[in-house]
Protein backbone atom coordinates (compact mmCIF):
# COMPACT_ATOMS: atom_id res chain seq x y z
CA UNK A 1 0.00 0.00 0.00
CA UNK A 2 2.75 2.42 0.93
CA UNK A 3 4.75 1.61 -2.19
CA UNK A 4 1.75 2.55 -4.34
CA UNK A 5 1.32 5.73 -2.32
CA UNK A 6 4.98 6.59 -2.80
CA UNK A 7 4.58 6.02 -6.55
CA UNK A 8 2.11 8.92 -6.53
CA UNK A 9 3.90 11.14 -3.99
CA UNK A 10 7.63 10.52 -3.56
CA UNK A 11 8.57 9.66 0.03
CA UNK A 12 11.13 12.51 0.41
CA UNK A 13 8.34 15.04 -0.18
CA UNK A 14 6.35 13.61 2.70
CA UNK A 15 9.14 13.62 5.26
CA UNK A 16 8.77 17.37 5.82
CA UNK A 17 5.33 16.79 7.41
CA UNK A 18 4.48 15.13 10.70
CA UNK A 19 1.31 13.00 10.75
CA UNK A 20 -0.92 15.86 11.90
CA UNK A 21 0.32 18.26 9.22
CA UNK A 22 -0.09 15.58 6.55
CA UNK A 23 -3.67 14.91 7.68
CA UNK A 24 -4.39 18.65 7.53
CA UNK A 25 -2.94 18.91 4.03
CA UNK A 26 -4.82 15.86 2.77
CA UNK A 27 -8.14 16.12 4.65
CA UNK A 28 -8.65 19.75 5.58
CA UNK A 29 -9.39 21.24 8.95
CA UNK A 30 -10.49 18.80 11.65
CA UNK A 31 -13.17 21.20 12.91
CA UNK A 32 -15.80 23.12 10.99
CA UNK A 33 -15.70 26.89 11.45
CA UNK A 34 -19.33 27.99 11.31
CA UNK A 35 -18.46 31.68 10.75
CA UNK A 36 -16.29 30.73 7.77
CA UNK A 37 -19.01 28.42 6.42
CA UNK A 38 -21.67 31.16 6.67
CA UNK A 39 -19.37 33.80 5.15
CA UNK A 40 -18.65 31.62 2.11
CA UNK A 41 -22.15 30.28 1.44
CA UNK A 42 -23.79 31.32 -1.82
CA UNK A 43 -27.53 31.93 -1.62
CA UNK A 44 -29.91 31.95 -4.58
CA UNK A 45 -33.56 31.75 -5.51
CA UNK A 46 -35.92 32.68 -2.72
CA UNK A 47 -32.96 33.23 -0.40
CA UNK A 48 -31.14 36.01 -2.30
CA UNK A 49 -31.21 38.04 0.92
CA UNK A 50 -28.63 35.57 2.16
CA UNK A 51 -27.98 35.26 5.84
CA UNK A 52 -30.50 38.03 6.55
CA UNK A 53 -33.44 35.89 5.35
CA UNK A 54 -35.43 34.54 8.32
CA UNK A 55 -35.31 30.96 7.04
CA UNK A 56 -31.51 31.18 6.72
CA UNK A 57 -31.24 32.52 10.26
CA UNK A 58 -33.23 29.52 11.49
CA UNK A 59 -31.11 27.18 9.35
CA UNK A 60 -27.81 28.48 10.75
CA UNK A 61 -29.18 28.43 14.28
CA UNK A 62 -30.08 24.73 13.95
CA UNK A 63 -26.80 23.81 12.20
CA UNK A 64 -24.78 25.67 14.85
CA UNK A 65 -26.34 23.40 17.48
CA UNK A 66 -25.29 20.23 15.60
CA UNK A 67 -22.35 18.29 16.97
CA UNK A 68 -19.28 18.05 14.73
CA UNK A 69 -20.36 14.70 13.25
CA UNK A 70 -23.73 16.07 12.09
CA UNK A 71 -22.05 19.19 10.70
CA UNK A 72 -19.67 16.94 8.75
CA UNK A 73 -22.59 14.86 7.48
CA UNK A 74 -24.43 17.98 6.31
CA UNK A 75 -21.26 19.23 4.65
CA UNK A 76 -20.88 15.84 2.92
CA UNK A 77 -24.47 16.07 1.69
CA UNK A 78 -24.19 19.57 0.24
CA UNK A 79 -20.63 19.46 -1.13
CA UNK A 80 -19.67 15.81 -1.56
CA UNK A 81 -16.92 15.99 1.09
CA UNK A 82 -17.04 15.90 4.87
CA UNK A 83 -13.82 17.84 5.25
CA UNK A 84 -12.89 21.45 4.73
CA UNK A 85 -9.82 22.39 2.63
CA UNK A 86 -6.83 23.68 4.58
CA UNK A 87 -7.53 27.19 3.24
CA UNK A 88 -11.13 27.08 4.46
CA UNK A 89 -14.57 27.28 2.89
CA UNK A 90 -13.59 29.98 0.40
CA UNK A 91 -11.87 27.33 -1.77
CA UNK A 92 -14.46 24.58 -1.29
CA UNK A 93 -16.56 23.76 -4.34
CA UNK A 94 -19.97 22.13 -4.30
CA UNK A 95 -21.11 19.14 -6.32
CA UNK A 96 -21.90 21.38 -9.28
CA UNK A 97 -18.43 22.90 -9.37
CSV table of N, CA, C and O in Angstrom, one decimal:
chain,number,residue,atom,x,y,z
A,1,UNK,N,0.8,-1.2,0.0
A,1,UNK,CA,0.0,0.0,0.0
A,1,UNK,C,0.9,1.3,0.0
A,1,UNK,O,0.6,2.2,-0.8
A,2,UNK,N,1.9,1.3,0.9
A,2,UNK,CA,2.8,2.4,0.9
A,2,UNK,C,3.6,2.6,-0.3
A,2,UNK,O,3.8,3.7,-0.8
A,3,UNK,N,4.0,1.5,-0.9
A,3,UNK,CA,4.7,1.6,-2.2
A,3,UNK,C,3.9,2.3,-3.3
A,3,UNK,O,4.4,3.1,-4.0
A,4,UNK,N,2.6,1.9,-3.4
A,4,UNK,CA,1.8,2.5,-4.3
A,4,UNK,C,1.6,4.0,-4.0
A,4,UNK,O,1.5,4.9,-4.9
A,5,UNK,N,1.5,4.3,-2.7
A,5,UNK,CA,1.3,5.7,-2.3
A,5,UNK,C,2.6,6.5,-2.7
A,5,UNK,O,2.5,7.6,-3.2
A,6,UNK,N,3.7,5.9,-2.5
A,6,UNK,CA,5.0,6.6,-2.8
A,6,UNK,C,5.2,6.7,-4.3
A,6,UNK,O,6.0,7.5,-4.8
A,7,UNK,N,4.5,5.9,-5.1
A,7,UNK,CA,4.6,6.0,-6.6
A,7,UNK,C,3.9,7.3,-7.0
A,7,UNK,O,4.3,7.9,-8.0
A,8,UNK,N,2.9,7.7,-6.2
A,8,UNK,CA,2.1,8.9,-6.5
A,8,UNK,C,2.8,10.1,-5.9
A,8,UNK,O,3.0,11.2,-6.6
A,9,UNK,N,3.2,10.0,-4.7
A,9,UNK,CA,3.9,11.1,-4.0
A,9,UNK,C,5.2,10.6,-3.5
A,9,UNK,O,5.2,9.7,-2.6
A,10,UNK,N,6.3,11.0,-4.0
A,10,UNK,CA,7.6,10.5,-3.6
A,10,UNK,C,7.8,10.7,-2.0
A,10,UNK,O,7.5,11.7,-1.5
A,11,UNK,N,8.4,9.7,-1.4
A,11,UNK,CA,8.6,9.7,0.0
A,11,UNK,C,9.3,10.9,0.6
A,11,UNK,O,8.9,11.5,1.6
A,12,UNK,N,10.4,11.3,-0.1
A,12,UNK,CA,11.1,12.5,0.4
A,12,UNK,C,10.3,13.8,0.5
A,12,UNK,O,10.5,14.6,1.4
A,13,UNK,N,9.2,13.9,-0.3
A,13,UNK,CA,8.3,15.0,-0.2
A,13,UNK,C,7.5,15.0,1.0
A,13,UNK,O,7.0,16.0,1.5
A,14,UNK,N,7.2,13.8,1.5
A,14,UNK,CA,6.3,13.6,2.7
A,14,UNK,C,7.1,13.7,4.0
A,14,UNK,O,6.5,14.0,5.1
A,15,UNK,N,8.4,13.6,4.0
A,15,UNK,CA,9.1,13.6,5.3
A,15,UNK,C,9.2,15.0,5.9
A,15,UNK,O,9.5,15.1,7.1
A,16,UNK,N,8.8,16.0,5.2
A,16,UNK,CA,8.8,17.4,5.8
A,16,UNK,C,7.5,17.6,6.7
A,16,UNK,O,7.5,18.5,7.5
A,17,UNK,N,6.6,16.7,6.6
A,17,UNK,CA,5.3,16.8,7.4
A,17,UNK,C,5.3,15.8,8.5
A,17,UNK,O,5.7,14.6,8.3
A,18,UNK,N,4.8,16.2,9.7
A,18,UNK,CA,4.5,15.1,10.7
A,18,UNK,C,3.1,14.6,10.4
A,18,UNK,O,2.4,15.1,9.5
A,19,UNK,N,2.6,13.6,11.1
A,19,UNK,CA,1.3,13.0,10.7
A,19,UNK,C,0.1,14.0,10.8
A,19,UNK,O,-0.8,13.9,10.0
A,20,UNK,N,0.2,14.9,11.8
A,20,UNK,CA,-0.9,15.9,11.9
A,20,UNK,C,-0.9,16.9,10.7
A,20,UNK,O,-2.0,17.2,10.2
A,21,UNK,N,0.2,17.3,10.4
A,21,UNK,CA,0.3,18.3,9.2
A,21,UNK,C,-0.1,17.6,7.9
A,21,UNK,O,-0.8,18.2,7.1
A,22,UNK,N,0.3,16.3,7.8
A,22,UNK,CA,-0.1,15.6,6.6
A,22,UNK,C,-1.6,15.4,6.5
A,22,UNK,O,-2.2,15.5,5.4
A,23,UNK,N,-2.2,15.1,7.6
A,23,UNK,CA,-3.7,14.9,7.7
A,23,UNK,C,-4.3,16.2,7.3
A,23,UNK,O,-5.3,16.3,6.6
A,24,UNK,N,-3.8,17.3,7.8
A,24,UNK,CA,-4.4,18.6,7.5
A,24,UNK,C,-4.3,19.0,6.0
A,24,UNK,O,-5.2,19.4,5.4
A,25,UNK,N,-3.1,18.7,5.5
A,25,UNK,CA,-2.9,18.9,4.0
A,25,UNK,C,-3.9,18.0,3.2
A,25,UNK,O,-4.5,18.5,2.2
A,26,UNK,N,-4.0,16.8,3.6
A,26,UNK,CA,-4.8,15.9,2.8
A,26,UNK,C,-6.3,15.9,3.0
A,26,UNK,O,-7.1,15.7,2.1
A,27,UNK,N,-6.7,16.2,4.3
A,27,UNK,CA,-8.1,16.1,4.6
A,27,UNK,C,-8.8,17.4,5.0
A,27,UNK,O,-10.0,17.5,5.2
A,28,UNK,N,-8.0,18.5,5.2
A,28,UNK,CA,-8.6,19.8,5.6
A,28,UNK,C,-8.7,19.9,7.1
A,28,UNK,O,-8.2,19.1,7.8
A,29,UNK,N,-9.3,21.0,7.5
A,29,UNK,CA,-9.4,21.2,8.9
A,29,UNK,C,-10.2,20.2,9.7
A,29,UNK,O,-11.2,19.8,9.2
A,30,UNK,N,-9.8,19.8,10.9
A,30,UNK,CA,-10.5,18.8,11.6
A,30,UNK,C,-11.8,19.3,12.3
A,30,UNK,O,-12.6,18.6,12.7
A,31,UNK,N,-11.9,20.6,12.4
A,31,UNK,CA,-13.2,21.2,12.9
A,31,UNK,C,-13.8,22.1,11.8
A,31,UNK,O,-13.1,22.6,10.9
A,32,UNK,N,-15.1,22.3,12.0
A,32,UNK,CA,-15.8,23.1,11.0
A,32,UNK,C,-16.1,24.5,11.6
A,32,UNK,O,-16.8,24.6,12.6
A,33,UNK,N,-15.5,25.5,11.0
A,33,UNK,CA,-15.7,26.9,11.4
A,33,UNK,C,-17.0,27.4,10.9
A,33,UNK,O,-17.1,27.7,9.7
A,34,UNK,N,-18.0,27.6,11.8
A,34,UNK,CA,-19.3,28.0,11.3
A,34,UNK,C,-19.3,29.4,10.7
A,34,UNK,O,-20.0,29.7,9.8
A,35,UNK,N,-18.5,30.3,11.3
A,35,UNK,CA,-18.5,31.7,10.7
A,35,UNK,C,-17.9,31.7,9.3
A,35,UNK,O,-18.4,32.4,8.4
A,36,UNK,N,-16.9,30.8,9.1
A,36,UNK,CA,-16.3,30.7,7.8
A,36,UNK,C,-17.3,30.1,6.8
A,36,UNK,O,-17.4,30.5,5.7
A,37,UNK,N,-18.0,29.1,7.3
A,37,UNK,CA,-19.0,28.4,6.4
A,37,UNK,C,-20.1,29.4,6.0
A,37,UNK,O,-20.4,29.5,4.8
A,38,UNK,N,-20.6,30.2,7.0
A,38,UNK,CA,-21.7,31.2,6.7
A,38,UNK,C,-21.1,32.2,5.7
A,38,UNK,O,-21.8,32.6,4.8
A,39,UNK,N,-19.9,32.7,6.0
A,39,UNK,CA,-19.4,33.8,5.1
A,39,UNK,C,-19.1,33.4,3.7
A,39,UNK,O,-19.1,34.2,2.8
A,40,UNK,N,-19.0,32.1,3.5
A,40,UNK,CA,-18.6,31.6,2.1
A,40,UNK,C,-19.8,30.8,1.5
A,40,UNK,O,-19.6,30.1,0.5
A,41,UNK,N,-21.0,31.0,2.0
A,41,UNK,CA,-22.2,30.3,1.4
A,41,UNK,C,-22.8,31.2,0.4
A,41,UNK,O,-23.0,32.4,0.6
A,42,UNK,N,-23.1,30.6,-0.8
A,42,UNK,CA,-23.8,31.3,-1.8
A,42,UNK,C,-25.3,31.0,-1.7
A,42,UNK,O,-25.7,29.9,-1.7
A,43,UNK,N,-26.1,32.1,-1.7
A,43,UNK,CA,-27.5,31.9,-1.6
A,43,UNK,C,-28.1,32.3,-3.0
A,43,UNK,O,-27.7,33.2,-3.7
A,44,UNK,N,-29.2,31.6,-3.3
A,44,UNK,CA,-29.9,31.9,-4.6
A,44,UNK,C,-31.4,31.7,-4.5
A,44,UNK,O,-31.9,31.1,-3.4
A,45,UNK,N,-32.1,32.0,-5.5
A,45,UNK,CA,-33.6,31.7,-5.5
A,45,UNK,C,-34.3,32.6,-4.5
A,45,UNK,O,-34.1,33.8,-4.4
A,46,UNK,N,-35.1,32.0,-3.7
A,46,UNK,CA,-35.9,32.7,-2.7
A,46,UNK,C,-35.1,33.3,-1.6
A,46,UNK,O,-35.6,34.1,-0.8
A,47,UNK,N,-33.8,32.8,-1.5
A,47,UNK,CA,-33.0,33.2,-0.4
A,47,UNK,C,-31.9,34.2,-0.8
A,47,UNK,O,-30.8,34.2,-0.2
A,48,UNK,N,-32.1,35.0,-1.8
A,48,UNK,CA,-31.1,36.0,-2.3
A,48,UNK,C,-30.7,37.0,-1.2
A,48,UNK,O,-29.7,37.6,-1.3
A,49,UNK,N,-31.6,37.2,-0.2
A,49,UNK,CA,-31.2,38.0,0.9
A,49,UNK,C,-30.0,37.5,1.7
A,49,UNK,O,-29.4,38.2,2.5
A,50,UNK,N,-29.8,36.2,1.5
A,50,UNK,CA,-28.6,35.6,2.2
A,50,UNK,C,-28.9,35.3,3.6
A,50,UNK,O,-30.0,34.9,4.0
A,51,UNK,N,-27.9,35.6,4.4
A,51,UNK,CA,-28.0,35.3,5.8
A,51,UNK,C,-29.1,36.1,6.6
A,51,UNK,O,-29.5,35.7,7.7
A,52,UNK,N,-29.5,37.2,5.9
A,52,UNK,CA,-30.5,38.0,6.6
A,52,UNK,C,-31.9,37.4,6.4
A,52,UNK,O,-32.8,37.8,7.2
A,53,UNK,N,-32.1,36.5,5.5
A,53,UNK,CA,-33.4,35.9,5.4
A,53,UNK,C,-33.8,35.1,6.6
A,53,UNK,O,-32.9,34.4,7.2
A,54,UNK,N,-35.0,35.2,7.1
A,54,UNK,CA,-35.4,34.5,8.3
A,54,UNK,C,-35.2,33.0,8.3
A,54,UNK,O,-34.7,32.4,9.2
A,55,UNK,N,-35.5,32.4,7.2
A,55,UNK,CA,-35.3,31.0,7.0
A,55,UNK,C,-33.8,30.6,7.2
A,55,UNK,O,-33.5,29.6,7.8
A,56,UNK,N,-33.0,31.4,6.6
A,56,UNK,CA,-31.5,31.2,6.7
A,56,UNK,C,-31.0,31.4,8.2
A,56,UNK,O,-30.2,30.6,8.6
A,57,UNK,N,-31.6,32.3,8.9
A,57,UNK,CA,-31.2,32.5,10.3
A,57,UNK,C,-31.6,31.3,11.1
A,57,UNK,O,-30.8,30.8,11.9
A,58,UNK,N,-32.8,30.7,10.8
A,58,UNK,CA,-33.2,29.5,11.5
A,58,UNK,C,-32.3,28.4,11.1
A,58,UNK,O,-31.9,27.6,12.0
A,59,UNK,N,-32.0,28.3,9.8
A,59,UNK,CA,-31.1,27.2,9.4
A,59,UNK,C,-29.8,27.2,10.1
A,59,UNK,O,-29.3,26.2,10.7
A,60,UNK,N,-29.1,28.4,10.1
A,60,UNK,CA,-27.8,28.5,10.7
A,60,UNK,C,-27.9,28.3,12.3
A,60,UNK,O,-27.0,27.7,12.9
A,61,UNK,N,-29.0,28.7,12.8
A,61,UNK,CA,-29.2,28.4,14.3
A,61,UNK,C,-29.2,26.9,14.6
A,61,UNK,O,-28.6,26.5,15.5
A,62,UNK,N,-30.0,26.2,13.8
A,62,UNK,CA,-30.1,24.7,13.9
A,62,UNK,C,-28.7,24.1,13.7
A,62,UNK,O,-28.3,23.2,14.5
A,63,UNK,N,-28.1,24.4,12.6
A,63,UNK,CA,-26.8,23.8,12.2
A,63,UNK,C,-25.7,24.1,13.3
A,63,UNK,O,-24.9,23.3,13.6
A,64,UNK,N,-25.8,25.3,13.8
A,64,UNK,CA,-24.8,25.7,14.8
A,64,UNK,C,-24.9,24.8,16.1
A,64,UNK,O,-23.9,24.6,16.8
A,65,UNK,N,-26.1,24.3,16.3
A,65,UNK,CA,-26.3,23.4,17.5
A,65,UNK,C,-26.0,21.9,17.2
A,65,UNK,O,-25.9,21.1,18.1
A,66,UNK,N,-25.7,21.6,15.9
A,66,UNK,CA,-25.3,20.2,15.6
A,66,UNK,C,-23.9,19.9,16.2
A,66,UNK,O,-23.1,20.8,16.4
A,67,UNK,N,-23.7,18.7,16.6
A,67,UNK,CA,-22.4,18.3,17.0
A,67,UNK,C,-21.5,18.2,15.7
A,67,UNK,O,-22.0,18.3,14.6
A,68,UNK,N,-20.2,18.0,15.9
A,68,UNK,CA,-19.3,18.0,14.7
A,68,UNK,C,-19.6,17.0,13.7
A,68,UNK,O,-19.5,17.2,12.5
A,69,UNK,N,-20.0,15.8,14.2
A,69,UNK,CA,-20.4,14.7,13.2
A,69,UNK,C,-21.5,15.1,12.3
A,69,UNK,O,-21.5,14.9,11.1
A,70,UNK,N,-22.6,15.7,12.9
A,70,UNK,CA,-23.7,16.1,12.1
A,70,UNK,C,-23.4,17.2,11.1
A,70,UNK,O,-23.9,17.3,10.0
A,71,UNK,N,-22.5,18.1,11.6
A,71,UNK,CA,-22.0,19.2,10.7
A,71,UNK,C,-21.3,18.6,9.5
A,71,UNK,O,-21.5,19.0,8.4
A,72,UNK,N,-20.4,17.6,9.8
A,72,UNK,CA,-19.7,16.9,8.7
A,72,UNK,C,-20.6,16.2,7.8
A,72,UNK,O,-20.4,16.2,6.6
A,73,UNK,N,-21.6,15.6,8.3
A,73,UNK,CA,-22.6,14.9,7.5
A,73,UNK,C,-23.4,15.8,6.6
A,73,UNK,O,-23.6,15.5,5.4
A,74,UNK,N,-23.8,17.0,7.1
A,74,UNK,CA,-24.4,18.0,6.3
A,74,UNK,C,-23.5,18.5,5.2
A,74,UNK,O,-23.9,18.6,4.1
A,75,UNK,N,-22.2,18.8,5.6
A,75,UNK,CA,-21.3,19.2,4.7
A,75,UNK,C,-21.1,18.2,3.6
A,75,UNK,O,-21.0,18.5,2.4
A,76,UNK,N,-21.0,16.9,3.9
A,76,UNK,CA,-20.9,15.8,2.9
A,76,UNK,C,-22.1,15.9,2.0
A,76,UNK,O,-21.9,15.7,0.8
A,77,UNK,N,-23.3,16.1,2.5
A,77,UNK,CA,-24.5,16.1,1.7
A,77,UNK,C,-24.5,17.2,0.7
A,77,UNK,O,-24.8,17.0,-0.5
A,78,UNK,N,-24.1,18.4,1.1
A,78,UNK,CA,-24.2,19.6,0.2
A,78,UNK,C,-23.0,19.8,-0.7
A,78,UNK,O,-23.1,20.5,-1.7
A,79,UNK,N,-21.8,19.2,-0.3
A,79,UNK,CA,-20.6,19.5,-1.1
A,79,UNK,C,-20.0,18.2,-1.7
A,79,UNK,O,-19.1,18.3,-2.6
A,80,UNK,N,-20.3,17.0,-1.1
A,80,UNK,CA,-19.7,15.8,-1.6
A,80,UNK,C,-18.4,15.5,-0.8
A,80,UNK,O,-17.8,14.5,-1.0
A,81,UNK,N,-18.1,16.3,0.2
A,81,UNK,CA,-16.9,16.0,1.1
A,81,UNK,C,-17.3,16.4,2.5
A,81,UNK,O,-18.0,17.3,2.7
A,82,UNK,N,-16.8,15.6,3.5
A,82,UNK,CA,-17.0,15.9,4.9
A,82,UNK,C,-15.9,16.8,5.5
A,82,UNK,O,-16.0,17.1,6.6
A,83,UNK,N,-14.9,17.0,4.7
A,83,UNK,CA,-13.8,17.8,5.2
A,83,UNK,C,-13.8,19.2,4.6
A,83,UNK,O,-14.4,19.4,3.6
A,84,UNK,N,-13.1,20.1,5.2
A,84,UNK,CA,-12.9,21.5,4.7
A,84,UNK,C,-11.4,21.6,4.3
A,84,UNK,O,-10.5,21.2,5.0
A,85,UNK,N,-11.2,22.2,3.1
A,85,UNK,CA,-9.8,22.4,2.6
A,85,UNK,C,-9.0,23.2,3.7
A,85,UNK,O,-9.6,24.0,4.4
A,86,UNK,N,-7.7,23.0,3.6
A,86,UNK,CA,-6.8,23.7,4.6
A,86,UNK,C,-7.0,25.2,4.5
A,86,UNK,O,-6.8,25.9,5.5
A,87,UNK,N,-7.4,25.7,3.4
A,87,UNK,CA,-7.5,27.2,3.2
A,87,UNK,C,-9.0,27.6,3.5
A,87,UNK,O,-9.3,28.8,3.4
A,88,UNK,N,-9.8,26.7,4.0
A,88,UNK,CA,-11.1,27.1,4.5
A,88,UNK,C,-12.2,27.0,3.4
A,88,UNK,O,-12.0,26.5,2.3
A,89,UNK,N,-13.4,27.4,3.8
A,89,UNK,CA,-14.6,27.3,2.9
A,89,UNK,C,-14.5,28.1,1.6
A,89,UNK,O,-15.2,27.8,0.6
A,90,UNK,N,-13.7,29.1,1.6
A,90,UNK,CA,-13.6,30.0,0.4
A,90,UNK,C,-13.1,29.2,-0.8
A,90,UNK,O,-13.4,29.6,-2.0
A,91,UNK,N,-12.4,28.1,-0.6
A,91,UNK,CA,-11.9,27.3,-1.8
A,91,UNK,C,-12.6,26.0,-2.0
A,91,UNK,O,-12.3,25.3,-2.9
A,92,UNK,N,-13.7,25.8,-1.2
A,92,UNK,CA,-14.5,24.6,-1.3
A,92,UNK,C,-15.5,24.8,-2.4
A,92,UNK,O,-16.1,25.8,-2.5
A,93,UNK,N,-15.6,23.7,-3.2
A,93,UNK,CA,-16.6,23.8,-4.3
A,93,UNK,C,-17.6,22.7,-4.1
A,93,UNK,O,-17.4,21.6,-3.6
A,94,UNK,N,-18.9,23.1,-4.5
A,94,UNK,CA,-20.0,22.1,-4.3
A,94,UNK,C,-20.0,21.1,-5.4
A,94,UNK,O,-19.1,21.0,-6.2
A,95,UNK,N,-21.0,20.2,-5.3
A,95,UNK,CA,-21.1,19.1,-6.3
A,95,UNK,C,-21.2,19.6,-7.8
A,95,UNK,O,-20.8,19.0,-8.7
A,96,UNK,N,-21.7,20.8,-7.9
A,96,UNK,CA,-21.9,21.4,-9.3
A,96,UNK,C,-20.7,22.2,-9.7
A,96,UNK,O,-20.8,22.9,-10.8
A,97,UNK,N,-19.6,22.2,-9.0
A,97,UNK,CA,-18.4,22.9,-9.4
A,97,UNK,C,-18.4,24.3,-8.9
A,97,UNK,O,-17.6,25.1,-9.0
